[in-house]
CSV table of C-alpha atoms in Angstrom, one decimal:
chain,number,residue,atom,x,y,z
A,1,MET,CA,-13.6,8.2,52.1
A,2,ALA,CA,-9.9,8.9,51.6
A,3,LYS,CA,-9.0,10.4,48.1
A,4,THR,CA,-7.8,8.9,45.1
A,5,ILE,CA,-4.1,9.9,44.4
A,6,LEU,CA,-2.7,10.0,40.5
A,7,HIS,CA,0.8,10.6,39.8
A,8,LEU,CA,1.4,11.8,36.2
A,9,ARG,CA,5.0,10.8,35.3
A,10,ALA,CA,6.9,12.3,32.7
A,11,GLU,CA,7.3,10.4,29.5
A,12,THR,CA,10.7,9.5,28.4
A,13,LYS,CA,9.9,7.8,24.9
A,14,PRO,CA,12.2,10.5,22.2
A,15,LEU,CA,10.2,13.0,21.0
A,16,GLU,CA,6.7,11.9,23.0
A,17,ALA,CA,5.1,15.2,23.8
A,18,ARG,CA,1.6,13.4,24.2
A,19,ALA,CA,0.3,13.1,28.2
A,20,ALA,CA,-2.1,11.0,29.6
A,21,LEU,CA,-3.9,13.5,31.7
A,22,THR,CA,-4.5,17.1,30.5
A,23,PRO,CA,-4.8,20.0,32.3
A,24,THR,CA,-8.4,20.1,31.3
A,25,THR,CA,-8.9,16.4,32.7
A,26,VAL,CA,-6.8,17.3,35.7
A,27,LYS,CA,-9.6,20.4,36.8
A,28,LYS,CA,-12.2,18.1,36.0
A,29,LEU,CA,-11.3,14.9,38.3
A,30,LEU,CA,-10.0,17.7,40.8
A,31,ALA,CA,-13.4,19.7,40.9
A,32,THR,CA,-15.2,16.1,42.3
A,33,GLY,CA,-13.2,16.5,45.7
A,34,ASN,CA,-12.3,12.9,45.3
A,35,PHE,CA,-9.1,13.1,43.9
A,36,GLU,CA,-5.2,14.4,44.8
A,37,ILE,CA,-3.1,14.6,41.7
A,38,PHE,CA,0.7,14.7,41.5
A,39,VAL,CA,2.3,15.8,38.2
A,40,GLU,CA,6.0,15.6,37.4
A,41,LYS,CA,7.9,18.4,35.3
A,42,SER,CA,8.4,17.4,31.9
A,43,SER,CA,11.1,18.2,29.6
A,44,GLN,CA,9.1,17.4,26.6
A,45,SER,CA,5.4,17.7,27.2
A,46,THR,CA,3.1,19.6,24.8
A,47,PHE,CA,1.7,21.1,28.0
A,48,SER,CA,3.8,24.0,30.4
A,49,ILE,CA,3.8,22.8,34.1
A,50,SER,CA,2.4,26.5,34.6
A,51,GLU,CA,-1.0,24.8,32.8
A,52,TYR,CA,-1.2,21.7,35.3
A,53,GLU,CA,-0.7,24.2,38.2
A,54,GLU,CA,-3.3,26.8,37.6
A,55,ALA,CA,-5.7,23.4,37.2
A,56,GLY,CA,-4.7,22.8,40.9
A,57,ALA,CA,-2.0,19.8,40.4
A,58,ILE,CA,1.1,19.3,42.7
A,59,ILE,CA,3.7,19.3,40.8
A,60,VAL,CA,6.9,17.4,41.6
A,61,PRO,CA,10.5,16.5,39.7
A,62,GLU,CA,10.7,14.4,36.8
A,63,GLY,CA,11.1,10.7,37.7
A,64,SER,CA,10.0,10.9,40.7
A,65,TRP,CA,6.9,8.4,40.2
A,66,VAL,CA,9.7,5.7,41.3
A,67,THR,CA,10.1,6.3,44.8
A,68,ALA,CA,6.3,7.7,45.2
A,69,PRO,CA,4.2,6.6,48.4
A,70,ARG,CA,2.6,3.3,46.7
A,71,ASN,CA,-0.9,4.7,47.6
A,72,ARG,CA,-0.4,6.3,44.2
A,73,ILE,CA,-1.7,5.3,41.0
A,74,ILE,CA,0.7,6.2,38.4
A,75,ILE,CA,-0.3,7.1,35.2
A,76,GLY,CA,1.5,7.7,31.9
A,77,LEU,CA,1.2,6.7,28.0
A,78,LYS,CA,4.3,5.0,26.6
A,79,GLU,CA,5.8,2.1,28.5
A,80,LEU,CA,8.4,2.8,31.1
A,81,PRO,CA,12.1,2.9,30.4
A,82,GLU,CA,13.8,-0.2,30.2
A,83,GLU,CA,15.0,-1.4,33.8
A,84,ASP,CA,14.5,-4.3,35.6
A,85,PHE,CA,13.9,-3.1,39.6
A,86,PRO,CA,10.2,-4.5,40.8
A,87,LEU,CA,7.2,-2.1,40.4
A,88,VAL,CA,5.1,-1.6,43.5
A,89,HIS,CA,2.5,0.9,42.4
A,90,GLU,CA,-0.6,0.2,40.2
A,91,HIS,CA,0.5,1.6,37.0
A,92,ILE,CA,-1.8,2.7,34.2
A,93,GLN,CA,-0.3,3.1,30.6
A,94,PHE,CA,-0.1,1.4,27.2
A,95,ALA,CA,2.9,-1.7,28.1
A,96,HIS,CA,2.8,-3.3,24.9
A,97,CYS,CA,3.0,-6.6,26.8
A,98,TYR,CA,-0.3,-8.7,26.0
A,99,LYS,CA,0.2,-9.5,22.6
A,100,HIS,CA,3.6,-11.4,23.2
A,101,GLN,CA,5.4,-8.7,21.6
A,102,ALA,CA,9.7,-8.9,22.1
A,103,GLY,CA,10.3,-9.0,25.5
A,104,TRP,CA,7.0,-9.2,26.7
A,105,GLU,CA,8.0,-11.2,29.8
A,106,ASP,CA,10.6,-9.1,30.9
A,107,VAL,CA,7.8,-6.2,30.7
A,108,LEU,CA,5.3,-7.8,32.8
A,109,SER,CA,7.1,-9.3,35.4
A,110,ARG,CA,8.6,-6.4,37.0
A,111,PHE,CA,4.8,-5.9,38.0
A,112,PRO,CA,4.3,-9.1,40.2
A,113,LYS,CA,7.8,-9.1,41.4
A,114,GLY,CA,6.7,-5.9,43.6
A,115,ASN,CA,3.3,-6.4,43.7
A,116,GLY,CA,2.3,-4.1,41.5
A,117,VAL,CA,-0.7,-3.9,39.0
A,118,LEU,CA,-1.2,-3.2,35.6
A,119,TYR,CA,-4.5,-1.4,34.2
A,120,ASP,CA,-3.2,-1.6,30.2
A,121,LEU,CA,-4.9,1.6,28.6
A,122,GLU,CA,-5.4,-0.4,25.5
A,123,PHE,CA,-7.3,-3.1,27.1
A,124,LEU,CA,-9.8,-0.6,28.9
A,125,GLU,CA,-13.2,-1.5,27.7
A,126,ASN,CA,-17.1,-1.0,28.3
A,127,ASP,CA,-19.6,-3.1,28.8
A,128,LYS,CA,-19.7,-3.6,24.9
A,129,GLY,CA,-16.2,-4.8,24.4
A,130,ARG,CA,-15.2,-1.2,22.9
A,131,ARG,CA,-12.2,0.7,23.9
A,132,VAL,CA,-13.0,3.6,26.0
A,133,ALA,CA,-10.4,5.6,24.7
A,134,ALA,CA,-8.0,5.4,22.0
A,135,PHE,CA,-5.7,7.6,19.6
A,136,GLY,CA,-6.8,5.7,16.4
A,137,PHE,CA,-8.3,8.9,14.9
A,138,TYR,CA,-5.0,11.0,15.4
A,139,ALA,CA,-2.9,8.1,14.3
A,140,GLY,CA,-4.7,8.2,11.3
A,141,PHE,CA,-4.7,11.6,10.9
A,142,ALA,CA,-0.9,12.1,11.3
A,143,GLY,CA,-0.1,8.7,9.3
A,144,ALA,CA,-2.1,9.8,6.0
A,145,ALA,CA,-0.1,13.2,6.6
A,146,LEU,CA,3.2,11.7,6.5
A,147,GLY,CA,2.5,9.1,3.6
A,148,LEU,CA,1.4,12.6,1.5
A,149,GLN,CA,4.8,14.3,2.5
A,150,ASP,CA,6.8,11.1,1.6
A,151,TRP,CA,4.9,11.1,-1.5
A,152,SER,CA,5.4,14.3,-2.8
A,153,PHE,CA,9.1,14.2,-1.2
A,154,LYS,CA,9.8,11.5,-3.7
A,155,GLN,CA,8.3,13.5,-6.8
A,156,LEU,CA,11.1,16.6,-6.1
A,157,HIS,CA,13.8,14.4,-5.2
A,158,SER,CA,16.3,11.9,-6.1
A,159,ASP,CA,16.2,8.3,-4.8
A,160,SER,CA,19.6,8.8,-2.9
A,161,GLU,CA,17.3,10.8,-0.7
A,162,ASN,CA,14.5,10.1,2.3
A,163,LEU,CA,11.9,12.1,3.8
A,164,PRO,CA,13.6,14.6,6.4
A,165,GLY,CA,12.9,13.9,10.1
A,166,VAL,CA,9.8,15.7,11.7
A,167,THR,CA,8.8,17.1,14.8
A,168,PRO,CA,5.4,17.7,16.8
A,169,TYR,CA,3.1,20.2,15.6
A,170,PRO,CA,1.8,23.1,17.7
A,171,ASN,CA,-1.9,22.8,16.2
A,172,GLU,CA,-3.6,20.9,13.3
A,173,ASP,CA,-3.7,24.0,10.9
A,174,LEU,CA,0.1,23.9,10.8
A,175,LEU,CA,0.3,20.5,9.6
A,176,ILE,CA,-2.3,20.7,7.1
A,177,ALA,CA,-0.6,23.7,5.7
A,178,ASP,CA,2.5,22.3,5.3
A,179,VAL,CA,1.3,19.0,3.9
A,180,GLN,CA,-0.5,21.3,1.1
A,181,LYS,CA,2.5,22.9,0.2
A,182,ASP,CA,4.5,19.8,-0.2
A,183,LEU,CA,1.7,18.5,-2.4
A,184,ASN,CA,1.6,21.6,-4.4
A,185,LYS,CA,5.1,21.4,-5.5
A,186,ALA,CA,4.6,17.9,-6.2
A,187,VAL,CA,1.4,17.9,-7.8
A,188,ALA,CA,2.6,20.6,-10.4
A,189,LYS,CA,5.8,18.7,-11.0
A,190,ALA,CA,3.9,14.9,-11.5
A,191,GLY,CA,0.9,16.7,-13.2
A,192,ARG,CA,-1.9,14.6,-11.1
A,193,LYS,CA,-2.9,14.2,-7.3
A,194,PRO,CA,-2.0,10.9,-5.5
A,195,ARG,CA,-4.5,8.2,-5.0
A,196,VAL,CA,-4.2,6.8,-1.2
A,197,LEU,CA,-5.9,3.5,-0.4
A,198,ILE,CA,-7.0,3.2,3.3
A,199,ILE,CA,-7.5,-0.1,4.5
A,200,GLY,CA,-9.5,-0.4,7.6
A,201,ALA,CA,-11.6,3.0,6.4
A,202,LEU,CA,-14.5,2.7,8.5
A,203,GLY,CA,-12.4,2.6,11.7
A,204,ARG,CA,-11.3,5.5,14.3
A,205,CYS,CA,-7.9,5.2,12.0
A,206,GLY,CA,-9.2,5.1,8.6
A,207,SER,CA,-11.7,7.9,9.7
A,208,GLY,CA,-8.8,10.5,10.7
A,209,ALA,CA,-6.8,9.3,7.7
A,210,ILE,CA,-9.8,10.0,5.3
A,211,GLU,CA,-10.1,13.3,6.8
A,212,LEU,CA,-6.7,14.8,6.7
A,213,CYS,CA,-6.6,13.6,2.9
A,214,GLN,CA,-10.0,15.5,2.5
A,215,LYS,CA,-8.5,18.7,4.4
A,216,ALA,CA,-5.4,18.3,2.3
A,217,GLY,CA,-7.3,18.9,-1.0
A,218,ILE,CA,-7.3,14.8,-2.2
A,219,PRO,CA,-10.3,14.7,-4.4
A,220,ASP,CA,-12.4,12.0,-3.0
A,221,SER,CA,-12.3,10.1,-6.1
A,222,ASN,CA,-8.6,9.6,-5.2
A,223,ILE,CA,-9.1,8.2,-1.8
A,224,ILE,CA,-10.0,4.5,-2.0
A,225,ARG,CA,-11.9,3.4,1.2
A,226,TRP,CA,-11.4,-0.1,1.9
A,227,ASP,CA,-12.8,-2.5,5.0
A,228,MET,CA,-13.6,-6.1,5.7
A,229,ALA,CA,-16.1,-6.0,2.9
A,230,GLU,CA,-13.3,-5.2,0.4
A,231,THR,CA,-10.5,-7.5,2.0
A,232,ALA,CA,-12.9,-10.4,2.4
A,233,ARG,CA,-11.3,-12.2,-0.5
A,234,GLY,CA,-7.9,-12.4,0.8
A,235,GLY,CA,-4.4,-10.6,-0.6
A,236,PRO,CA,-2.4,-10.3,-1.2
A,237,PHE,CA,-4.1,-7.2,-3.5
A,238,HIS,CA,-2.9,-5.8,-6.6
A,239,GLU,CA,-5.0,-2.8,-6.2
A,240,ILE,CA,-2.6,-1.4,-3.6
A,241,ILE,CA,0.3,-1.4,-5.9
A,242,GLU,CA,-1.9,0.6,-8.4
A,243,ALA,CA,-2.5,3.2,-5.6
A,244,ASP,CA,0.2,5.9,-4.4
A,245,VAL,CA,-0.1,5.8,-1.2
A,246,PHE,CA,-1.3,3.2,0.7
A,247,VAL,CA,-2.4,3.7,4.5
A,248,ASN,CA,-2.9,0.5,6.7
A,249,CYS,CA,-5.2,1.2,9.6
A,250,ILE,CA,-5.6,-2.0,10.8
A,251,TYR,CA,-4.1,-4.3,13.8
A,252,LEU,CA,-4.6,-8.3,13.1
A,253,SER,CA,-4.5,-10.9,15.7
A,254,LYS,CA,-4.9,-13.7,13.7
A,255,PRO,CA,-3.0,-14.9,10.5
A,256,ILE,CA,-4.9,-13.8,7.2
A,257,PRO,CA,-2.8,-13.5,3.9
A,258,PRO,CA,-0.7,-10.4,3.6
A,259,PHE,CA,-2.5,-7.5,2.0
A,260,VAL,CA,0.8,-6.6,-0.2
A,261,ASN,CA,4.2,-8.7,-0.1
A,262,TYR,CA,7.7,-8.6,-1.9
A,263,GLU,CA,6.1,-10.6,-5.1
A,264,THR,CA,3.4,-7.9,-5.5
A,265,LEU,CA,5.8,-5.1,-5.0
A,266,ASN,CA,8.5,-6.6,-7.3
A,267,ASP,CA,6.4,-5.0,-10.5
A,268,SER,CA,8.2,-3.0,-12.8
A,269,ASN,CA,4.2,-1.0,-13.5
A,270,ARG,CA,3.7,-0.2,-9.7
A,271,LYS,CA,2.9,3.1,-9.0
A,272,LEU,CA,3.0,2.3,-5.3
A,273,ARG,CA,5.4,4.8,-3.4
A,274,THR,CA,4.4,5.2,-0.2
A,275,ILE,CA,2.9,2.5,2.5
A,276,VAL,CA,2.4,3.6,6.1
A,277,ASP,CA,1.2,1.2,8.5
A,278,VAL,CA,-0.5,3.2,11.3
A,279,SER,CA,0.0,-0.3,13.3
A,280,ALA,CA,3.6,-0.4,13.4
A,281,ASP,CA,3.9,-3.6,15.3
A,282,THR,CA,6.8,-5.0,13.9
A,283,THR,CA,6.9,-7.8,15.9
A,284,ASN,CA,3.4,-9.0,15.3
A,285,PRO,CA,3.3,-12.5,13.5
A,286,TYR,CA,0.4,-11.8,11.9
A,287,ASN,CA,1.5,-8.2,10.2
A,288,PRO,CA,-0.6,-7.7,7.1
A,289,VAL,CA,2.3,-5.8,5.5
A,290,PRO,CA,5.4,-8.0,6.1
A,291,VAL,CA,7.8,-5.9,3.7
A,292,TYR,CA,9.9,-4.3,6.7
A,293,THR,CA,11.3,-5.2,9.9
A,294,ILE,CA,12.1,-1.8,11.9
A,295,ALA,CA,9.7,0.7,13.7
A,296,THR,CA,10.8,4.1,12.3
A,297,VAL,CA,11.0,7.5,14.5
A,298,PHE,CA,10.1,11.0,13.8
A,299,ASN,CA,13.5,11.8,13.0
A,300,ASP,CA,14.0,9.3,10.4
A,301,PRO,CA,10.5,8.5,9.5
A,302,THR,CA,10.6,6.1,6.8
A,303,VAL,CA,12.5,2.9,5.7
A,304,VAL,CA,13.2,1.5,1.9
A,305,VAL,CA,11.7,-1.5,1.2
A,306,GLU,CA,14.3,-3.8,-0.8
A,307,THR,CA,12.9,-4.3,-3.9
A,308,THR,CA,14.1,-5.1,-7.6
A,309,LYS,CA,11.3,-3.9,-9.9
A,310,GLY,CA,9.9,-0.7,-9.5
A,311,PRO,CA,10.2,2.7,-8.2
A,312,LYS,CA,11.8,3.3,-4.7
A,313,VAL,CA,9.1,2.4,-2.1
A,314,SER,CA,9.4,3.5,1.5
A,315,VAL,CA,7.5,2.4,4.9
A,316,ILE,CA,6.6,4.7,7.5
A,317,SER,CA,6.2,2.8,10.6
A,318,ILE,CA,6.0,5.2,13.9
A,319,ASP,CA,4.4,3.9,16.5
A,320,HIS,CA,3.3,6.7,18.5
A,321,LEU,CA,2.1,8.9,15.2
A,322,PRO,CA,-0.4,11.0,17.4
A,323,SER,CA,2.3,12.7,18.7
A,324,LEU,CA,2.7,14.4,15.6
A,325,LEU,CA,-0.3,16.7,17.2
A,326,PRO,CA,0.7,15.9,20.9
A,327,ARG,CA,-1.8,18.7,22.2
A,328,GLU,CA,-5.1,17.7,20.3
A,329,ALA,CA,-4.7,14.5,20.4
A,330,SER,CA,-4.1,14.2,24.3
A,331,GLU,CA,-6.9,16.6,24.6
A,332,PHE,CA,-9.2,13.7,22.3
A,333,PHE,CA,-8.0,10.8,24.4
A,334,SER,CA,-8.4,12.2,28.1
A,335,HIS,CA,-11.7,13.7,27.3
A,336,ASP,CA,-12.6,9.9,26.5
A,337,LEU,CA,-10.8,8.5,29.3
A,338,LEU,CA,-12.1,10.6,32.1
A,339,PRO,CA,-15.5,9.0,32.8
A,340,SER,CA,-13.5,5.7,33.4
A,341,LEU,CA,-10.8,7.7,35.6
A,342,LEU,CA,-13.5,9.2,37.2
A,343,GLN,CA,-14.9,5.5,38.7
A,344,LEU,CA,-11.1,5.2,39.9
A,345,PRO,CA,-12.2,5.5,43.7
A,346,GLN,CA,-14.1,2.8,42.8
A,347,ARG,CA,-11.7,0.5,40.7
A,348,HIS,CA,-12.6,-2.7,42.7
A,349,SER,CA,-15.6,-3.2,41.7
A,350,ALA,CA,-16.3,-0.9,38.7
A,351,PRO,CA,-16.5,-3.0,35.4
A,352,VAL,CA,-13.9,-1.2,33.3
A,353,TRP,CA,-11.2,-1.8,35.9
A,354,THR,CA,-12.1,-5.0,37.0
A,355,ARG,CA,-12.0,-6.0,33.8
A,356,ALA,CA,-8.6,-4.7,33.1
A,357,LYS,CA,-7.4,-6.3,36.7
A,358,ALA,CA,-8.4,-9.3,35.2
A,359,LEU,CA,-6.9,-9.3,32.2
A,360,PHE,CA,-3.5,-8.7,33.6
A,361,ASP,CA,-4.0,-11.1,36.1
A,362,LYS,CA,-4.4,-13.7,33.4
A,363,HIS,CA,-1.5,-12.7,31.7
A,364,VAL,CA,0.8,-12.8,34.7
A,365,ALA,CA,-0.8,-16.6,35.5
A,366,SER,CA,1.1,-17.3,31.6
A,367,LEU,CA,4.2,-16.0,32.8
A,368,ASN,CA,7.1,-18.5,32.9
A,369,LYS,CA,8.0,-18.9,36.6
A,370,SER,CA,11.9,-18.2,36.3
A,371,LYS,CA,10.3,-14.7,35.1
A,372,LEU,CA,8.8,-14.5,38.8
């Protein structure tokens, strides 16, 4: 049987240092004898090209996937650069075009135009309908870290200043040390530790946010854990503005009353200073935190909410938060993805891949014919 050929493309999104395949995963796939793997040189990956070389990958130039033979499966994480040439390969990636996000038709139509296929990582599911791999834990972990840093910054600086840019950390311990250092200074001035309210606390993302808070030294009594039972009565929730930091760890695909809105934020007694919207899906019409309109970035992580009452409040809405810890997040994700990758040689019959292909076909069928 011919080998399945994977081609890991270099990420191009600014400050995206994660990788869909790690050297560890490459080595395990190659050990089966069923794969051949090409890895592009990358100017921003947390993994060095020598690590991939030692794992047995064939190293190729950055961006060479575009002209690669059609029998290669192109794998990456974040969306492709905004171009309009047809896509002729099978692609595995997060494409962000199945929920009718802004520009979704332009993104999706490139695949049928070139007879390409999209296996969207967000929708690779097991037989129970649960995602086979997700970055949720580290999204919550990193989001909570930045939320605590922003709260700390506000205790020590004037309202005219915003939290400075951040860059990826080599490991979790260094991030926690920075958060603790900032917190200690802020607590010395404020006289207390912040209260953090987390919605979606029972999920992967919420568990990451909780763990970061605990490791940073926030007492359990200051970590308010909410999930479906607590939000069932419908928002907005006054409890959110009584917390210092609010971390939203859920994505909604149907309308519900917002968790917080401009009316609740315009309260002279509001304690809330920082909102971390981990989903950061600004174009989602069902966004339960409808108080901002832009996704923020690591080098400018906050956007100020325009309020008329109460202290300054900011939103962190970075859509690739796990990139703050790219090595650990990549290893975590790719470890969970590995069992599905091992089934790629049988992708025309393996349920995890046939479901993803059927979903792709369904969304392509919904495209306006003018886009094809």
